[in-house]
Coordinates of C-alpha atoms and ligand atoms in Angstrom, one line a residue:
M1 CA 32.4 7.0 -5.7
E2 CA 32.9 5.9 -9.4
L3 CA 31.4 8.3 -11.9
K4 CA 30.8 7.7 -15.7
K5 CA 32.1 10.0 -18.2
E6 CA 29.1 12.1 -18.7
E7 CA 28.2 12.1 -14.9
Q8 CA 32.2 13.7 -14.4
K9 CA 31.0 16.2 -16.9
M10 CA 28.0 17.3 -15.1
F11 CA 30.3 17.1 -12.0
D12 CA 33.1 19.2 -13.6
G13 CA 30.2 21.8 -14.7
E14 CA 30.1 21.2 -18.4
Y15 CA 26.4 21.2 -18.5
G16 CA 26.0 24.4 -16.7
E17 CA 26.0 25.5 -13.0
G18 CA 22.3 24.1 -12.4
T19 CA 23.5 20.7 -13.4
Q20 CA 26.6 20.7 -11.6
I21 CA 25.2 21.7 -8.3
A22 CA 22.4 18.5 -8.9
M23 CA 25.5 16.2 -9.6
E24 CA 27.3 17.4 -6.3
I25 CA 24.1 16.7 -4.1
L26 CA 24.0 13.2 -5.6
V27 CA 27.8 12.5 -5.1
A28 CA 27.3 13.7 -1.4
L29 CA 24.5 11.4 -0.9
G30 CA 26.1 8.3 -2.7
K31 CA 28.8 9.4 -0.2
I32 CA 27.0 9.4 2.7
Y33 CA 25.1 5.9 2.3
N34 CA 28.3 4.6 0.6
A35 CA 27.0 4.0 -3.4
E36 CA 29.8 2.6 -5.5
S37 CA 28.3 4.4 -8.5
M38 CA 25.0 6.1 -9.8
I39 CA 22.0 4.4 -11.6
P40 CA 19.9 5.8 -14.3
V41 CA 16.2 6.5 -13.5
S42 CA 13.5 6.4 -16.1
S43 CA 11.1 8.8 -13.8
V44 CA 11.3 11.3 -11.1
Q45 CA 8.7 12.2 -8.8
V46 CA 9.4 15.8 -6.8
A47 CA 7.8 17.0 -3.5
G48 CA 8.0 20.1 -2.2
V49 CA 5.6 22.0 -4.6
S50 CA 3.9 23.6 -1.7
Y51 CA 4.1 27.0 -0.4
K52 CA 2.8 26.0 2.8
T53 CA 5.4 23.1 3.3
I54 CA 8.4 24.6 1.8
G55 CA 8.2 28.4 2.0
D56 CA 10.1 31.2 1.1
A57 CA 13.4 29.1 1.3
G58 CA 11.9 26.3 -1.1
L59 CA 11.0 28.6 -3.4
E60 CA 14.2 30.6 -3.2
Y61 CA 16.3 27.1 -3.9
I62 CA 13.9 26.5 -6.8
Q63 CA 14.4 29.7 -8.1
E64 CA 18.0 29.9 -8.1
M65 CA 18.1 26.3 -9.7
K66 CA 15.9 27.4 -12.2
R67 CA 18.1 30.5 -12.8
K68 CA 21.6 28.4 -13.3
E69 CA 19.8 26.4 -16.3
G70 CA 18.7 23.5 -14.2
K71 CA 16.8 21.5 -16.7
V72 CA 15.3 18.1 -16.2
R73 CA 16.4 15.4 -18.8
V74 CA 14.2 12.8 -17.6
P75 CA 10.7 12.2 -17.2
T76 CA 9.8 14.2 -13.8
F77 CA 6.7 15.1 -12.6
L78 CA 5.5 17.0 -9.3
N79 CA 3.8 16.0 -6.1
P80 CA 0.4 18.4 -5.3
A81 CA 1.0 21.9 -4.5
G82 CA -1.0 24.2 -2.4
M83 CA -3.9 25.3 -4.4
D84 CA -6.0 24.3 -7.5
R85 CA -4.7 26.2 -10.3
E86 CA -8.4 26.6 -11.0
Q87 CA -10.2 27.1 -8.3
W88 CA -8.2 28.5 -5.5
K89 CA -10.4 31.9 -5.7
E90 CA -13.1 29.7 -4.4
M91 CA -11.4 27.7 -1.8
N92 CA -10.4 31.2 0.3
V93 CA -6.5 30.4 -0.6
P94 CA -5.2 34.3 0.2
E95 CA -4.1 36.0 -2.2
H96 CA -0.7 36.4 -0.9
F97 CA 0.0 32.3 -0.5
A98 CA -1.3 32.2 -4.5
K99 CA 1.0 34.8 -5.6
K100 CA 3.7 32.7 -4.2
Q101 CA 2.5 29.2 -5.1
L102 CA 2.1 30.5 -8.8
E103 CA 5.9 31.2 -8.5
I104 CA 6.7 27.6 -7.6
F105 CA 5.0 26.5 -10.9
E106 CA 6.7 29.0 -12.9
A107 CA 10.2 27.7 -11.6
Y108 CA 9.4 24.1 -11.5
E109 CA 8.0 24.0 -14.9
G110 CA 10.8 26.4 -16.4
M111 CA 12.8 23.8 -15.6
G112 CA 10.6 20.8 -17.9
I113 CA 9.4 19.4 -15.0
S114 CA 5.6 17.8 -15.9
P115 CA 2.5 19.8 -13.9
T116 CA 1.3 16.7 -13.0
Y117 CA 0.7 17.9 -9.4
T118 CA -0.6 14.9 -7.8
C119 CA 1.2 12.3 -5.1
T120 CA -0.6 9.1 -7.6
P121 CA 0.9 9.2 -10.6
Y122 CA 0.1 5.6 -11.2
L123 CA -3.0 6.2 -11.5
I124 CA -2.3 8.8 -14.5
G125 CA -0.2 6.3 -16.8
I126 CA 3.2 6.7 -14.8
R127 CA 3.5 3.3 -13.6
P128 CA 6.9 2.2 -13.8
K129 CA 7.1 -2.0 -14.0
L130 CA 8.9 -4.6 -11.7
G131 CA 12.7 -3.8 -11.1
E132 CA 12.7 -0.2 -12.9
H133 CA 15.0 2.1 -11.3
I134 CA 13.2 5.4 -10.2
A135 CA 13.4 8.5 -7.6
W136 CA 10.3 9.8 -6.1
S137 CA 9.7 11.8 -3.4
E138 CA 6.5 11.8 -1.9
S139 CA 6.2 9.3 1.1
S140 CA 2.8 7.4 -0.1
A141 CA 4.2 7.3 -3.9
I142 CA 7.5 5.9 -2.5
S143 CA 5.4 3.2 -0.9
F144 CA 3.2 2.4 -3.7
A145 CA 5.9 2.3 -6.0
N146 CA 8.2 -0.1 -4.4
S147 CA 5.4 -2.1 -2.9
V148 CA 2.8 -2.6 -5.1
L149 CA 4.7 -2.0 -8.4
G150 CA 7.8 -3.5 -7.5
A151 CA 9.9 -0.7 -8.8
R152 CA 12.9 0.6 -6.7
T153 CA 13.2 4.0 -5.3
N154 CA 14.6 5.1 -2.1
R155 CA 12.6 8.0 0.0
E156 CA 14.0 11.0 -1.4
G157 CA 13.7 14.7 -0.5
G158 CA 12.4 17.4 -2.8
P159 CA 16.3 18.5 -3.6
S160 CA 17.6 15.1 -4.1
A161 CA 14.6 14.2 -6.8
L162 CA 15.0 17.5 -8.3
A163 CA 19.3 16.8 -8.5
A164 CA 18.0 12.7 -10.0
G165 CA 15.7 14.5 -12.4
I166 CA 18.3 17.1 -13.8
C167 CA 21.2 14.3 -13.9
G168 CA 19.2 11.5 -15.0
V169 CA 20.6 9.0 -12.5
T170 CA 20.7 8.6 -8.6
P171 CA 22.9 7.1 -6.3
N172 CA 22.7 3.3 -6.0
Y173 CA 22.4 2.4 -2.6
G174 CA 19.6 1.2 -0.2
L175 CA 16.3 0.1 -2.1
H176 CA 17.5 0.3 -5.6
L177 CA 19.7 -3.0 -4.2
D178 CA 18.5 -6.7 -3.8
S179 CA 20.0 -7.3 -0.9
E180 CA 18.0 -4.4 1.2
R181 CA 14.7 -5.3 -0.2
K182 CA 14.1 -7.5 2.6
A183 CA 11.0 -7.4 5.5
K184 CA 12.5 -6.8 8.9
Y185 CA 9.3 -7.9 10.5
E186 CA 6.7 -10.3 9.4
I187 CA 3.4 -9.5 10.8
E188 CA 0.8 -11.8 11.5
I189 CA -2.9 -10.3 11.1
S190 CA -5.1 -11.7 14.1
E191 CA -8.2 -14.0 12.8
D192 CA -10.3 -11.0 14.7
I193 CA -9.0 -8.3 11.9
K194 CA -11.8 -7.3 9.9
F195 CA -10.9 -5.6 5.9
E196 CA -14.1 -4.2 4.9
D197 CA -13.4 -1.0 3.7
R198 CA -10.0 0.9 2.7
S199 CA -10.5 3.1 5.6
D200 CA -9.5 -0.2 7.4
F201 CA -6.1 -0.5 5.4
G202 CA -5.7 3.3 6.7
L203 CA -6.3 2.2 10.3
F204 CA -4.2 -0.6 10.5
G205 CA -1.2 1.0 8.3
L206 CA -1.2 3.5 11.3
K207 CA -0.9 1.0 13.5
A208 CA 1.9 -1.3 11.6
G209 CA 3.5 2.0 10.6
V210 CA 4.1 3.0 14.6
L211 CA 5.3 -0.9 15.0
V212 CA 8.1 -0.7 12.3
K213 CA 9.2 2.7 12.3
N214 CA 11.3 3.4 9.2
S215 CA 11.6 -0.4 8.8
Y216 CA 10.0 -2.8 6.0
P217 CA 7.0 -5.2 7.3
A218 CA 5.3 -7.9 5.2
F219 CA 1.8 -9.0 5.9
K220 CA 0.5 -12.6 6.7
N221 CA -3.0 -13.3 6.0
M222 CA -4.4 -9.7 4.7
K223 CA -8.0 -10.8 3.6
K224 CA -10.6 -8.3 2.5
E225 CA -14.2 -9.5 3.9
N226 CA -16.0 -8.5 1.1
G227 CA -14.0 -9.1 -2.4
K228 CA -10.3 -9.0 -3.1
I229 CA -7.7 -6.5 -2.0
N230 CA -7.7 -3.9 -4.6
E231 CA -4.9 -1.0 -5.0
D232 CA -6.8 1.4 -3.7
D233 CA -6.9 -0.4 -0.7
L234 CA -3.1 -0.9 -1.1
K235 CA -2.8 3.0 -1.8
Y236 CA -4.3 3.7 1.8
L237 CA -2.3 1.1 4.3
G238 CA 1.2 2.3 2.4
A239 CA 0.0 6.2 2.9
A240 CA -1.0 5.4 6.4
M241 CA 2.6 3.5 7.3
A242 CA 4.8 5.9 5.7
A243 CA 3.1 8.8 7.9
A244 CA 3.3 6.7 11.1
G245 CA 6.4 5.1 10.8
S246 CA 8.0 6.4 6.9
V247 CA 7.8 3.2 6.2
P248 CA 9.1 3.2 2.4
L249 CA 8.7 -0.7 1.3
Y250 CA 5.8 -3.4 2.3
F251 CA 4.9 -6.9 1.4
V252 CA 1.5 -8.6 1.2
D253 CA 1.7 -12.5 1.0
K254 CA 0.2 -13.7 -2.5
I255 CA -0.4 -9.9 -3.3
T256 CA 2.6 -7.6 -4.1
P257 CA 5.1 -8.9 -6.8
E258 CA 7.9 -9.4 -4.2
Y259 CA 7.6 -11.3 -0.8
N260 CA 11.7 -11.3 0.9
L261 CA 12.7 -11.6 4.7
S262 CA 15.9 -10.8 5.8
D263 CA 17.5 -13.6 8.4
D264 CA 16.9 -12.3 11.1
V265 CA 13.3 -11.4 10.3
E266 CA 11.1 -10.9 13.4
K267 CA 7.7 -12.2 13.9
I268 CA 4.6 -10.0 15.6
T269 CA 1.0 -10.6 16.0
I270 CA -1.5 -7.5 15.2
T271 CA -4.7 -7.7 16.7
K272 CA -7.9 -6.0 17.0
K273 CA -7.4 -4.6 20.4
D274 CA -4.1 -2.8 19.0
L275 CA -6.2 -1.2 16.1
D276 CA -9.3 -0.1 18.6
E277 CA -6.9 1.7 20.9
I278 CA -5.6 4.1 17.9
R279 CA -9.6 4.2 16.6
E280 CA -10.3 6.1 19.8
L281 CA -7.5 8.5 19.1
I282 CA -9.4 9.4 16.1
G283 CA -12.8 9.4 17.3
P284 CA -15.2 7.9 14.5
D285 CA -18.7 9.5 15.4
K286 CA -18.7 13.4 14.9
V287 CA -20.6 15.5 12.8
V288 CA -18.4 17.3 10.5
E289 CA -18.2 20.3 8.7
L290 CA -16.4 19.2 5.7
I291 CA -15.5 15.7 4.3
A292 CA -12.3 16.1 3.0
T293 CA -11.3 12.5 0.7
G294 CA -8.8 11.6 -1.7
C295 CA -5.4 11.1 0.6
P296 CA -3.5 9.7 -1.5
H297 CA -5.4 11.5 -4.8
A298 CA -8.4 9.4 -5.3
S299 CA -8.8 6.9 -8.5
L300 CA -12.0 7.4 -11.0
K301 CA -13.1 4.2 -8.7
E302 CA -13.1 6.0 -5.7
I303 CA -15.2 8.7 -7.1
E304 CA -17.9 6.6 -8.7
E305 CA -18.5 5.0 -5.0
I306 CA -18.6 8.2 -3.8
V307 CA -21.4 9.5 -6.4
N308 CA -23.5 6.1 -5.8
L309 CA -23.3 7.4 -1.7
L310 CA -24.5 11.2 -2.8
K311 CA -27.5 9.6 -5.1
E312 CA -28.9 7.4 -2.0
G313 CA -31.0 9.0 0.7
K314 CA -31.1 12.3 1.8
K315 CA -29.3 15.5 0.9
L316 CA -25.7 15.9 2.5
N317 CA -25.5 18.6 5.5
S318 CA -21.3 19.2 5.1
R319 CA -19.8 19.9 2.1
I320 CA -17.6 17.0 0.7
W321 CA -14.1 17.9 -1.1
I322 CA -12.5 14.8 -3.4
Y323 CA -9.0 15.4 -4.4
C324 CA -7.5 14.1 -7.0
A325 CA -5.0 14.2 -10.0
R326 CA -6.4 16.7 -12.9
P327 CA -6.8 13.9 -15.5
I328 CA -8.8 11.5 -13.4
K329 CA -11.0 15.3 -12.7
E330 CA -11.4 15.6 -16.2
Q331 CA -12.5 12.1 -16.7
A332 CA -15.1 12.3 -13.7
K333 CA -16.4 15.1 -15.7
E334 CA -16.6 12.9 -18.7
K335 CA -19.0 10.3 -16.9
G336 CA -20.7 13.0 -15.4
Y337 CA -19.6 12.5 -11.7
L338 CA -18.6 16.0 -11.5
K339 CA -22.2 17.3 -12.0
I340 CA -23.5 14.8 -9.3
I341 CA -20.8 16.0 -7.1
E342 CA -21.5 19.7 -7.5
D343 CA -25.1 19.4 -7.2
A344 CA -24.4 18.1 -4.0
G345 CA -22.6 20.9 -2.7
G346 CA -19.4 19.2 -3.5
K347 CA -16.1 19.5 -5.0
I348 CA -13.2 18.2 -7.1
V349 CA -10.1 19.9 -6.3
A350 CA -7.2 19.1 -8.4
D351 CA -3.4 19.9 -8.2
T352 CA -3.5 20.1 -4.4
C353 CA -4.8 18.0 -1.5
M354 CA -6.4 18.7 2.4
V355 CA -3.4 18.7 3.7
V356 CA -0.7 20.7 1.8
S357 CA -3.2 23.6 1.2
P358 CA -4.3 26.3 3.6
L359 CA -7.8 24.4 4.4
E360 CA -8.1 25.9 7.5
E361 CA -8.6 29.2 5.7
S362 CA -11.9 27.6 4.6
V363 CA -12.7 25.1 7.6
K364 CA -13.7 26.2 11.0
G365 CA -14.8 22.8 12.3
I366 CA -14.5 19.1 12.1
V367 CA -12.9 17.4 9.0
G368 CA -14.2 14.2 8.4
V369 CA -11.8 11.4 6.7
N370 CA -11.4 7.9 5.5
S371 CA -7.4 8.1 5.3
G372 CA -5.3 7.0 8.1
K373 CA -2.4 9.6 6.5
A374 CA -4.9 12.5 6.5
A375 CA -6.3 11.5 10.2
K376 CA -2.3 12.1 11.1
Y377 CA -1.9 15.1 9.5
V378 CA -4.7 17.5 9.2
P379 CA -4.6 18.0 12.8
T380 CA -0.9 19.1 12.4
M381 CA -0.5 20.2 9.5
C382 CA -4.2 22.0 9.4
K383 CA -4.9 22.4 13.2
R384 CA -8.5 21.1 12.5
E385 CA -10.1 18.2 14.5
V386 CA -10.7 14.8 12.5
C387 CA -13.3 12.4 12.7
F388 CA -12.2 9.2 10.8
N389 CA -14.2 6.6 9.6
K390 CA -15.5 4.8 6.9
L391 CA -16.7 7.0 4.2
S392 CA -20.2 5.6 4.0
E393 CA -20.3 6.0 7.6
I394 CA -19.2 9.9 7.5
I395 CA -21.8 10.3 4.6
K396 CA -24.7 9.0 6.2
K397 CA -24.3 11.2 9.4
S398 CA -23.8 14.2 7.8
K399 CA -27.3 13.1 6.0
G400 CA -28.9 12.8 9.4
E401 CA -29.2 9.0 8.9
K402 CA -28.6 6.2 11.1
N403 CA -24.7 4.6 10.8
D404 CA -24.3 0.9 10.5
Ligands
F3S501 FE1 -1.2 12.6 -1.2 FE2 -1.7 14.8 0.2 FE3 -2.2 12.6 0.8 S1 0.1 14.9 -0.7 S2 -0.7 11.3 0.5 S3 -3.0 14.1 -0.9 S4 -1.1 14.2 2.4

């Protein structure tokens, strides 16, 4: 691999041991994937922030990098952690877990990383442009950046993203190259599939992810019944595909900024019957103890919609927790949404999410979700059964009202 002068200095240890280790990781990766050189990145998103997912081994690695004076040199942001910094006690997070989580906060922040703790940095102003090279590592954020924004990132792991933040570069291979950004499957959506709600995009994403695995699909005929497909819909679609099949890039005809097919593209069709098979697996009609939404982290628009649902009709019989980035929570507070949600017995939770926090400590019963990704991970990561449906239907059921 050819290194530029500065990169070689990092590799040789001239900027300290932390930087040297980081460059060694990037060079090793570059060799595995036959990258010829490094490419500068404009932003980095580091996953592996929750104590629940990285454990003591991960914490020790981050502390070691900080001790060895690893410091990021490009804007670098953090994925959701294991708890809300302000509300962790009232959310039953065990003291031992919180102590470890605080140590993770300290280690990452000590390396100069911004404490964003969100998987939707693009909702709080971190929006790379078409063609911009980045190194992000949370699967739904990778999918959104590549597909909806047209930025370029591989599926980084926590350590390789941290290394990219420290060195400001990443090996130039895979999705950084034009030649790789081509769909291997073109998926026709049968006319009997109706996208009405963002949960429909999540459900569809689960099926598409299983079909294409870690490949790149392109969708034809994707239409919404009652309006235009928006970024929240695409966020749910991409997150579910990334969870069900590790899909880092997809195209939607006439919607995403790119739509490229490979020469040997395979054509397949997804029908309503395919989706019904999946829907049956995630039981849509149960009474839930907790409604957990915001996977990926909620936008202000989603919170506004929830507030409207809460204001109508009877009182909710379940708790509702809405996960989002802290700046979105602040905006919700300014608009008066937070008060309405809290008055309804709910919470807006920042810094974490229903999957990477110890949700199992707070909930014994069924969790209602409207996200395909959460439907896949809550049962395995939190050992709780889920009820997957449109949020409006879950809320109606919780109020004891008749569903549509
Ligand atoms: Fe984000 Fe957590 Fe879902 S990181 S995509 S809210 S599992």
